[in-house]
Short mmCIF file of C-alpha atoms in Angstrom, two decimals:
data_model
loop_
_atom_site.label_atom_id
_atom_site.label_comp_id
_atom_site.label_asym_id
_atom_site.label_seq_id
_atom_site.Cartn_x
_atom_site.Cartn_y
_atom_site.Cartn_z
CA MET A 26 -83.71 -12.33 -104.52
CA ASP A 27 -82.52 -14.57 -101.79
CA PRO A 28 -83.77 -12.98 -98.55
CA ALA A 29 -80.61 -14.06 -96.72
CA LEU A 30 -78.36 -12.33 -99.28
CA ASN A 31 -80.58 -9.25 -99.12
CA GLU A 32 -80.20 -9.09 -95.34
CA ARG A 33 -76.42 -9.35 -95.59
CA LEU A 34 -76.17 -6.61 -98.22
CA SER A 35 -78.22 -4.22 -96.10
CA ALA A 36 -75.92 -4.99 -93.14
CA ILE A 37 -72.89 -4.09 -95.28
CA GLU A 38 -74.61 -0.93 -96.35
CA ASP A 39 -75.12 0.01 -92.69
CA ARG A 40 -71.46 -0.52 -91.99
CA LEU A 41 -70.40 1.53 -95.02
CA ASP A 42 -72.58 4.37 -93.80
CA ARG A 43 -70.90 4.26 -90.37
CA LEU A 44 -67.44 4.21 -91.99
CA LEU A 45 -68.28 7.20 -94.15
CA ASP A 46 -69.59 9.05 -91.09
CA ARG A 47 -66.35 8.37 -89.21
CA GLN A 48 -64.22 9.44 -92.18
CA GLN A 49 -66.18 12.66 -92.32
CA ALA A 50 -65.57 13.24 -88.63
CA ILE A 51 -61.82 12.68 -89.04
CA ASP A 52 -61.73 15.05 -92.03
CA ASP A 53 -63.52 17.69 -89.97
CA LEU A 54 -61.12 17.13 -87.09
CA LEU A 55 -58.06 17.45 -89.35
CA ALA A 56 -59.47 20.60 -90.87
CA ASP A 57 -59.88 22.01 -87.39
CA LEU A 58 -56.50 20.74 -86.18
CA GLY A 59 -54.54 21.95 -89.19
CA PRO A 60 -54.04 25.53 -88.03
CA ILE A 61 -53.42 24.38 -84.45
CA GLY A 62 -50.78 21.89 -85.66
CA ARG A 63 -49.10 24.53 -87.74
CA ASP A 64 -49.13 26.81 -84.74
CA ALA A 65 -47.61 24.14 -82.58
CA LEU A 66 -44.90 23.41 -85.14
CA ARG A 67 -44.22 27.09 -85.48
CA THR A 68 -43.99 27.44 -81.71
CA ILE A 69 -41.62 24.51 -81.40
CA SER A 70 -39.39 25.72 -84.20
CA GLY A 71 -39.52 29.19 -82.67
CA HIS A 72 -38.35 27.74 -79.36
CA LEU A 73 -35.60 25.79 -81.08
CA ASP A 74 -34.58 28.91 -82.97
CA ARG A 75 -34.34 30.91 -79.73
CA MET A 76 -32.37 28.11 -78.11
CA GLU A 77 -30.08 28.02 -81.11
CA ARG A 78 -29.51 31.75 -80.87
CA ARG A 79 -28.79 31.49 -77.13
CA GLY A 80 -26.18 28.80 -77.74
CA TRP A 81 -28.15 25.90 -76.32
CA MET A 82 -27.67 23.84 -79.44
CA ARG A 83 -23.93 24.26 -79.30
CA VAL A 84 -23.96 23.17 -75.66
CA GLY A 85 -26.11 20.21 -76.60
CA ALA A 86 -23.80 19.25 -79.44
CA GLU A 87 -20.79 19.53 -77.15
CA LEU A 88 -22.54 17.43 -74.52
CA ALA A 89 -23.46 14.80 -77.10
CA GLU A 90 -19.88 14.76 -78.34
CA ALA A 91 -18.54 14.43 -74.79
CA ALA A 92 -20.99 11.63 -74.05
CA ASP A 93 -19.97 9.96 -77.27
CA GLY A 94 -16.33 10.26 -76.26
CA VAL A 95 -17.02 8.76 -72.83
CA VAL A 96 -19.10 5.92 -74.21
CA GLY A 97 -16.61 5.22 -77.02
CA ASP A 98 -13.79 5.12 -74.48
CA LEU A 99 -15.52 2.46 -72.39
CA ARG A 100 -14.94 -1.21 -72.76
CA PRO A 101 -18.07 -3.30 -73.37
CA ASP A 102 -18.25 -4.52 -69.77
CA GLU A 103 -17.77 -0.99 -68.48
CA LEU A 104 -20.54 0.23 -70.76
CA ARG A 105 -22.79 -2.47 -69.35
CA ASP A 106 -21.99 -1.32 -65.82
CA LEU A 107 -22.76 2.27 -66.79
CA LEU A 108 -26.11 1.37 -68.33
CA SER A 109 -27.11 -0.83 -65.43
CA SER A 110 -26.38 2.00 -63.02
CA THR A 111 -28.35 4.55 -65.03
CA VAL A 112 -31.41 3.96 -62.89
CA SER A 113 -29.54 4.67 -59.70
CA VAL A 114 -27.89 7.71 -61.30
CA LEU A 115 -31.32 9.09 -62.19
CA ARG A 116 -32.65 8.32 -58.71
CA THR A 117 -29.68 10.12 -57.19
CA LEU A 118 -30.33 13.08 -59.47
CA ARG A 119 -33.97 13.17 -58.39
CA ASN A 120 -33.03 13.06 -54.71
CA VAL A 121 -30.38 15.74 -55.07
CA THR A 122 -32.68 18.09 -56.98
CA ARG A 123 -35.47 17.98 -54.39
CA PRO A 124 -36.38 21.56 -53.49
CA ASP A 125 -35.36 21.31 -49.82
CA VAL A 126 -31.95 19.83 -50.67
CA LEU A 127 -31.43 22.45 -53.35
CA ARG A 128 -32.31 25.19 -50.88
CA ILE A 129 -29.62 23.97 -48.48
CA VAL A 130 -27.05 23.91 -51.30
CA ASN A 131 -28.18 27.34 -52.44
CA ASP A 132 -27.82 28.77 -48.93
CA ALA A 133 -24.35 27.25 -48.67
CA ALA A 134 -23.42 28.85 -52.00
CA ASP A 135 -24.66 32.24 -50.67
CA VAL A 136 -22.40 31.85 -47.64
CA VAL A 137 -19.41 31.04 -49.89
CA HIS A 138 -20.20 34.14 -51.97
CA GLY A 139 -20.06 36.29 -48.87
CA ALA A 140 -16.95 34.54 -47.57
CA SER A 141 -15.06 37.82 -47.17
CA GLU A 142 -17.52 38.97 -44.48
CA VAL A 143 -17.27 35.80 -42.41
CA PRO A 144 -14.73 36.17 -39.59
CA ALA A 145 -11.92 33.62 -39.21
CA VAL A 146 -12.38 31.13 -36.36
CA GLY A 147 -9.60 29.69 -34.17
CA PRO A 148 -9.76 26.73 -31.77
CA LEU A 149 -11.47 28.85 -29.08
CA GLY A 150 -14.00 30.16 -31.58
CA LEU A 151 -14.66 26.58 -32.57
CA LEU A 152 -15.47 25.70 -28.96
CA GLY A 153 -17.83 28.71 -28.73
CA ALA A 154 -19.52 27.86 -31.99
CA GLY A 155 -20.17 24.38 -30.64
CA ARG A 156 -22.82 25.90 -28.35
CA ASP A 157 -24.79 27.30 -31.31
CA GLU A 158 -27.84 25.14 -31.98
CA ASP A 159 -27.62 25.58 -35.75
CA VAL A 160 -23.95 24.65 -35.77
CA GLN A 161 -24.75 21.58 -33.70
CA ARG A 162 -27.43 20.55 -36.16
CA GLY A 163 -25.12 21.12 -39.12
CA LEU A 164 -22.35 19.16 -37.43
CA GLY A 165 -24.75 16.30 -36.77
CA LEU A 166 -25.74 16.31 -40.42
CA LEU A 167 -22.11 16.38 -41.56
CA LEU A 168 -21.20 13.56 -39.19
CA GLU A 169 -24.09 11.44 -40.43
CA LEU A 170 -23.03 12.15 -43.99
CA THR A 171 -19.43 11.22 -43.15
CA ARG A 172 -20.63 8.02 -41.50
CA HIS A 173 -22.52 7.03 -44.63
CA VAL A 174 -19.61 7.84 -46.90
CA GLY A 175 -17.28 5.82 -44.67
CA ARG A 176 -19.67 2.87 -44.55
CA ALA A 177 -20.08 2.91 -48.33
CA SER A 178 -16.34 3.09 -48.89
CA ARG A 179 -15.80 0.18 -46.51
CA ALA A 180 -18.45 -1.85 -48.33
CA MET A 181 -16.71 -1.00 -51.60
CA GLU A 182 -13.39 -2.24 -50.22
CA ARG A 183 -14.96 -5.54 -49.16
CA ALA A 184 -16.90 -6.11 -52.37
CA PRO A 185 -14.95 -6.63 -55.59
CA GLY A 186 -16.75 -3.69 -57.18
CA LEU A 187 -15.39 -0.74 -59.10
CA VAL A 188 -12.53 1.23 -57.66
CA PRO A 189 -10.96 4.36 -59.12
CA GLY A 190 -8.13 3.56 -61.49
CA THR A 191 -4.63 4.96 -61.36
CA ALA A 192 -4.21 8.65 -61.99
CA SER A 193 -2.43 8.00 -65.26
CA SER A 194 -5.25 6.01 -66.80
CA GLY A 195 -8.03 8.09 -65.25
CA ARG A 196 -10.29 5.13 -65.89
CA PHE A 197 -12.06 2.64 -63.70
CA ARG A 198 -10.76 -0.84 -63.25
CA ARG A 199 -11.88 -3.93 -61.38
CA ALA A 200 -10.68 -4.21 -57.79
CA THR A 201 -9.55 -7.74 -58.51
CA GLU A 202 -7.02 -6.34 -60.97
CA ALA A 203 -5.27 -4.42 -58.15
CA ALA A 204 -1.50 -4.17 -58.47
CA PRO A 205 0.41 -6.96 -56.67
CA PRO A 206 1.99 -5.95 -53.33
CA PRO A 207 5.58 -4.70 -53.65
CA ALA A 208 8.15 -7.46 -53.34
CA LEU A 209 9.90 -7.62 -49.97
CA ALA A 210 13.63 -7.18 -49.83
CA PRO A 211 15.38 -10.54 -50.00
CA ARG A 212 16.11 -12.03 -46.61
CA PRO A 213 19.79 -11.90 -45.69
CA LEU A 214 20.00 -15.63 -45.05
CA ALA A 215 17.53 -18.46 -45.51
CA ALA A 216 17.33 -19.46 -41.85
CA PRO A 217 15.85 -22.77 -40.74
CA PRO A 218 12.49 -22.64 -38.95
CA THR A 219 12.54 -21.95 -35.19
CA ASP A 220 10.56 -25.05 -34.19
CA ALA A 221 12.01 -28.50 -33.56
CA SER A 222 11.01 -29.73 -37.05
CA ALA A 223 14.28 -28.25 -38.33
CA TYR A 224 16.30 -30.64 -36.15
CA ASP A 225 18.24 -33.05 -38.32
CA ALA A 226 18.65 -36.28 -36.32
CA ASP A 227 20.75 -37.91 -39.06
CA TRP A 228 23.22 -35.04 -39.13
CA THR A 229 26.85 -35.91 -39.95
CA ILE A 230 29.95 -33.74 -40.23
CA GLU A 231 29.99 -34.56 -43.96
CA ALA A 232 26.50 -33.12 -44.31
CA ALA A 233 27.78 -30.03 -42.48
CA GLU A 234 30.62 -29.66 -45.00
CA ALA A 235 28.15 -29.81 -47.88
CA THR A 236 25.79 -27.25 -46.28
CA ALA A 237 28.73 -24.96 -45.54
CA ALA A 238 29.98 -25.26 -49.12
CA SER A 239 26.53 -24.22 -50.38
CA LEU A 240 26.95 -21.07 -48.21
CA ASP A 241 30.42 -20.40 -49.69
CA LEU A 242 32.02 -21.34 -46.39
CA ALA A 243 35.05 -23.67 -46.10
CA LEU A 244 35.03 -25.29 -42.66
CA SER A 245 38.18 -25.12 -40.55
CA ASP A 246 38.74 -26.87 -37.23
CA ALA A 247 37.59 -23.71 -35.46
CA HIS A 248 34.33 -23.82 -37.43
CA ARG A 249 33.82 -27.49 -36.64
CA ALA A 250 34.44 -26.95 -32.92
CA VAL A 251 31.68 -24.32 -32.81
CA ILE A 252 29.29 -26.50 -34.80
CA VAL A 253 29.85 -29.56 -32.64
CA ALA A 254 29.46 -27.43 -29.50
CA ALA A 255 26.17 -26.13 -30.87
CA ARG A 256 24.89 -29.68 -31.43
CA ASP A 257 26.00 -30.71 -27.95
CA ASP A 258 24.28 -27.68 -26.43
CA TYR A 259 21.04 -28.46 -28.29
CA ALA A 260 21.18 -32.05 -27.04
CA ALA A 261 21.70 -30.80 -23.49
CA THR A 262 19.19 -27.94 -23.36
CA GLY A 263 16.73 -28.66 -26.16
CA ALA A 264 17.21 -25.12 -27.44
CA SER A 265 19.27 -23.94 -30.38
CA PRO A 266 22.06 -21.66 -29.04
CA ASN A 267 22.03 -18.00 -30.10
CA VAL A 268 25.22 -15.95 -30.54
CA ARG A 269 25.45 -15.02 -26.88
CA ARG A 270 24.94 -18.61 -25.81
CA LEU A 271 27.53 -19.78 -28.37
CA THR A 272 30.14 -17.44 -26.90
CA GLN A 273 29.36 -18.87 -23.46
CA VAL A 274 29.54 -22.56 -24.40
CA THR A 275 32.51 -22.34 -26.81
CA GLY A 276 34.57 -19.63 -25.19
CA VAL A 277 34.93 -18.05 -28.64
CA SER A 278 34.47 -14.26 -28.53
CA THR A 279 31.63 -12.50 -30.36
CA LYS A 280 34.22 -10.92 -32.63
CA ASP A 281 35.76 -14.27 -33.59
CA LEU A 282 32.32 -15.83 -34.11
CA TYR A 283 31.45 -13.09 -36.60
CA ALA A 284 34.84 -13.63 -38.25
CA LEU A 285 34.20 -17.38 -38.62
CA PHE A 286 30.59 -16.99 -39.78
CA PRO A 287 30.43 -13.47 -41.23
CA ARG A 288 26.75 -13.54 -42.17
CA ALA A 289 24.49 -14.01 -39.15
CA PRO A 290 26.57 -16.45 -37.06
CA GLY A 291 23.68 -17.80 -34.96
CA ARG A 292 21.56 -18.70 -37.97
CA THR A 293 24.48 -19.96 -40.04
CA VAL A 294 25.73 -22.26 -37.27
CA ALA A 295 22.20 -23.59 -36.72
CA ARG A 296 21.78 -24.28 -40.42
CA ILE A 297 25.11 -26.06 -40.80
CA ALA A 298 24.59 -28.02 -37.56
CA GLY A 299 21.11 -29.16 -38.61
CA LEU A 300 19.45 -27.27 -35.76
CA PRO A 301 16.38 -25.01 -35.58
CA LYS A 302 16.87 -21.24 -35.91
CA PRO A 303 17.91 -19.85 -32.50
CA ALA A 304 15.12 -17.95 -30.73
CA GLY A 305 15.45 -14.72 -28.78
CA CYS A 306 17.05 -11.41 -29.73
CA ILE A 307 20.07 -11.13 -27.47
CA MET B 11 23.76 -4.47 -51.59
CA ALA B 12 23.40 -5.96 -48.15
CA ARG B 13 20.56 -4.73 -45.96
CA ARG B 14 21.54 -1.89 -43.61
CA VAL B 15 19.83 -0.15 -40.70
CA ALA B 16 20.71 3.15 -39.09
CA ILE B 17 19.47 3.52 -35.53
CA ILE B 18 19.34 6.94 -33.90
CA CYS B 19 19.32 6.72 -30.10
CA SER B 20 18.23 10.09 -28.67
CA LYS B 21 17.23 9.12 -25.13
CA GLY B 22 19.30 7.79 -22.26
CA GLY B 23 16.74 6.11 -20.00
CA LEU B 24 17.22 2.44 -19.21
CA ASP B 25 13.91 1.70 -20.93
CA GLU B 26 14.80 3.99 -23.81
CA ALA B 27 18.35 2.86 -24.53
CA TYR B 28 17.65 -0.86 -24.53
CA PRO B 29 15.33 -0.93 -27.55
CA ALA B 30 18.07 0.70 -29.63
CA LEU B 31 20.75 -1.67 -28.32
CA ILE B 32 18.63 -4.79 -28.74
CA LEU B 33 17.55 -3.78 -32.25
CA ALA B 34 21.16 -3.14 -33.22
CA ASN B 35 22.32 -6.48 -31.85
CA ALA B 36 19.42 -8.39 -33.39
CA ALA B 37 20.10 -6.79 -36.76
CA ARG B 38 23.73 -7.88 -36.66
CA GLN B 39 22.66 -11.41 -35.72
CA ALA B 40 20.41 -11.42 -38.78
CA GLY B 41 23.31 -10.39 -41.00
CA ILE B 42 22.18 -6.78 -41.39
CA GLU B 43 24.73 -3.95 -41.37
CA VAL B 44 24.16 -1.62 -38.40
CA PHE B 45 25.03 1.99 -37.61
CA VAL B 46 23.98 3.55 -34.30
CA PHE B 47 24.08 7.31 -33.74
CA PHE B 48 23.88 8.49 -30.12
CA THR B 49 22.61 12.02 -29.70
CA PHE B 50 21.21 14.25 -26.92
CA TRP B 51 20.39 12.16 -23.83
CA GLY B 52 21.36 9.07 -25.80
CA LEU B 53 24.98 10.18 -25.20
CA ASP B 54 24.62 8.93 -21.62
CA VAL B 55 24.46 5.38 -22.97
CA ILE B 56 28.00 5.64 -24.37
CA THR B 57 29.47 7.81 -21.63
CA GLU B 58 31.90 5.95 -19.35
CA SER B 59 30.63 7.52 -16.12
CA LYS B 60 26.92 7.09 -16.95
CA VAL B 61 26.49 3.77 -18.77
CA ASP B 62 26.29 1.68 -15.60
CA HIS B 63 23.80 4.04 -13.95
CA LEU B 64 21.11 4.54 -16.54
CA HIS B 65 17.81 5.62 -15.03
CA LEU B 66 14.26 4.61 -15.57
CA ASN B 67 11.58 7.00 -16.78
CA LEU B 68 8.73 6.62 -14.29
CA VAL B 69 7.14 10.09 -14.13
CA GLY B 70 5.04 10.90 -17.18
CA ASN B 71 5.21 7.31 -18.31
CA ALA B 72 1.67 6.12 -19.00
CA SER B 73 2.73 2.49 -18.76
CA SER B 74 4.35 2.89 -15.35
CA PRO B 75 2.36 0.97 -12.76
CA MET B 76 3.34 3.52 -10.12
CA PRO B 77 1.19 6.61 -9.40
CA THR B 78 3.01 9.70 -10.65
CA MET B 79 2.99 11.29 -7.18
CA LEU B 80 4.78 8.30 -5.71
CA ALA B 81 7.18 7.97 -8.65
CA GLY B 82 8.39 11.51 -8.02
CA ILE B 83 9.51 10.78 -4.43
CA PRO B 84 13.35 10.75 -4.24
CA GLY B 85 14.75 7.23 -4.33
CA VAL B 86 11.68 5.58 -5.83
CA GLU B 87 13.03 5.82 -9.36
CA ASN B 88 16.39 4.40 -8.21
CA LEU B 89 14.61 1.48 -6.63
CA ALA B 90 12.62 0.80 -9.80
CA ALA B 91 15.75 1.00 -11.98
CA THR B 92 17.59 -1.42 -9.68
CA MET B 93 14.64 -3.80 -9.78
CA MET B 94 14.52 -3.71 -13.55
CA MET B 95 18.26 -4.33 -13.85
CA HIS B 96 17.97 -7.22 -11.44
CA ARG B 97 15.12 -8.67 -13.47
CA MET B 98 17.19 -8.40 -16.66
CA LYS B 99 20.11 -10.12 -14.99
CA THR B 100 17.94 -13.10 -14.04
CA LEU B 101 16.83 -13.31 -17.69
CA ASP B 102 20.49 -13.26 -18.77
CA ILE B 103 20.06 -9.97 -20.62
CA PRO B 104 23.49 -8.30 -20.68
CA ASP B 105 23.90 -4.80 -19.20
CA ALA B 106 24.24 -1.78 -21.47
CA ARG B 107 28.03 -1.81 -21.37
CA GLU B 108 28.18 -5.43 -22.49
CA MET B 109 25.48 -4.91 -25.12
CA LEU B 110 27.56 -2.11 -26.61
CA ARG B 111 30.68 -4.26 -26.62
CA THR B 112 28.76 -7.11 -28.28
CA ILE B 113 27.40 -4.82 -30.99
CA ASP B 114 30.87 -3.44 -31.62
CA GLU B 115 32.45 -6.90 -31.80
CA ALA B 116 29.67 -8.06 -34.11
CA GLY B 117 30.65 -5.28 -36.50
CA GLY B 118 27.95 -2.75 -35.61
CA GLU B 119 29.29 0.81 -35.83
CA LEU B 120 28.67 3.20 -32.93
CA TYR B 121 28.93 6.98 -33.33
CA ALA B 122 28.43 10.01 -31.07
CA CYS B 123 26.79 13.26 -32.17
CA GLU B 124 29.22 16.17 -32.35
CA LEU B 125 26.67 18.87 -31.57
CA ALA B 126 25.28 17.03 -28.56
CA MET B 127 28.83 16.48 -27.27
CA LYS B 128 29.40 20.26 -27.34
CA MET B 129 26.02 20.94 -25.70
CA PHE B 130 26.67 18.52 -22.87
CA GLY B 131 30.34 19.53 -22.56
CA ARG B 132 31.76 16.08 -23.19
CA GLU B 133 35.05 15.02 -24.73
CA LYS B 134 35.85 11.94 -26.78
CA ALA B 135 37.82 10.72 -23.74
CA ASP B 136 34.58 10.66 -21.70
CA LEU B 137 33.09 8.09 -24.05
CA LEU B 138 33.43 4.31 -24.09
CA PRO B 139 36.24 2.98 -26.32
CA VAL B 140 33.67 1.16 -28.49
CA VAL B 141 32.55 4.50 -29.97
CA ARG B 142 34.24 4.77 -33.35
CA ASP B 143 34.03 8.50 -33.84
CA VAL B 144 32.31 11.79 -33.03
CA ILE B 145 30.53 12.89 -36.18
CA THR B 146 27.85 15.29 -37.40
CA ALA B 147 24.35 14.29 -38.39
CA GLY B 148 25.27 14.89 -42.04
CA ASP B 149 28.28 12.57 -41.73
CA PHE B 150 26.01 9.96 -40.22
CA PHE B 151 23.63 10.14 -43.16
CA ASP B 152 26.55 9.74 -45.56
CA LEU B 153 27.79 6.70 -43.64
CA ALA B 154 24.35 5.12 -43.45
CA ASP B 155 23.58 5.76 -47.12
CA GLY B 156 20.76 3.50 -48.29
CA ALA B 157 19.96 2.27 -44.76
CA GLN B 158 16.55 2.00 -43.16
CA ILE B 159 16.44 4.53 -40.33
CA ILE B 160 15.05 3.80 -36.87
CA PHE B 161 14.65 6.63 -34.36
CA THR B 162 14.39 5.77 -30.69
#
């Protein structure tokens, strides 16, 4: 026989022996583990059975159904947001359930339970309580908490993150989708701007007639006298005359001015005369 | 419907009456319908014997430059009111009587409060002729239906 082949065969034989040994060991292990595994299974099913009898399963099913409802109700982008925030939700949960935090909450719950024995406190009592070291500490804690909540809410306002939706939808929506601001009431009269840019150097009485017609106003001689006086006054003073000034330069009474130009005489005259909107509020 | 404002003037100090009067006048100039209701001390503003002698509120006024102790000395308030009226005259701001006439001529409606008139023992004859009527608060609300309300 070829000595090389012989050597290889014996090597294979060695390996087969080792494999058989290992198989034997696994068989032994399984034989040993069998009863333990059965025990474990029995224990687990026993636990599940007890939980079932105590109503845990029903709670679990309800929870799963609720979660399903929530998830099904979410739009894809909302679902993504929810999943991406899972880590922070879990971290929050871990922080909140730390024993010291839980103890504080538990103590607070005890106090609420015994609420009937706690005396009512008025403004004076509040002042007195302010001297108590524990109250001071609690107040400090509450203030710090409030500060954090305020800071977070401000950050949320600045960033286009998630904001609570309207009560009717009960959902979350993007801040950028906020409702448009309510429309302002229409202005009584489209007045010209106050600055000199509104001055019409090429103004003619014909232009005045056209502007007046667009305001449903037919110009009489009395109208024209006021308008011309307004232009003259602007040329003399550099300021568009307001109602009071108009009464002074034309001699027309306030009452008659309002009769001639029923809607906002100062602004109307300025607009027809090609002048800026009169400034001042007298 | 045209824009409307209802202004309730409840105080009669020089510095307290003017905001109401100027707002009313400015609203009319802007083409807004105006109703002014004078009640409690605001009645002084439309009372013939008081309108030219409105006083200035110096004591208890945080914005007054004068120390409260000085402001309380008799005559000091009169001096301050005279100074303020003089200042307004140089700025061509009309006095209260003329402001009221202007508002009335511009179509602003001025009313006196019936209850306050009884409390202060005043008659319609004591009031300026520009006052259209003596009415109750309820009447005023009916008149100023749909108006924006300003309380001064």
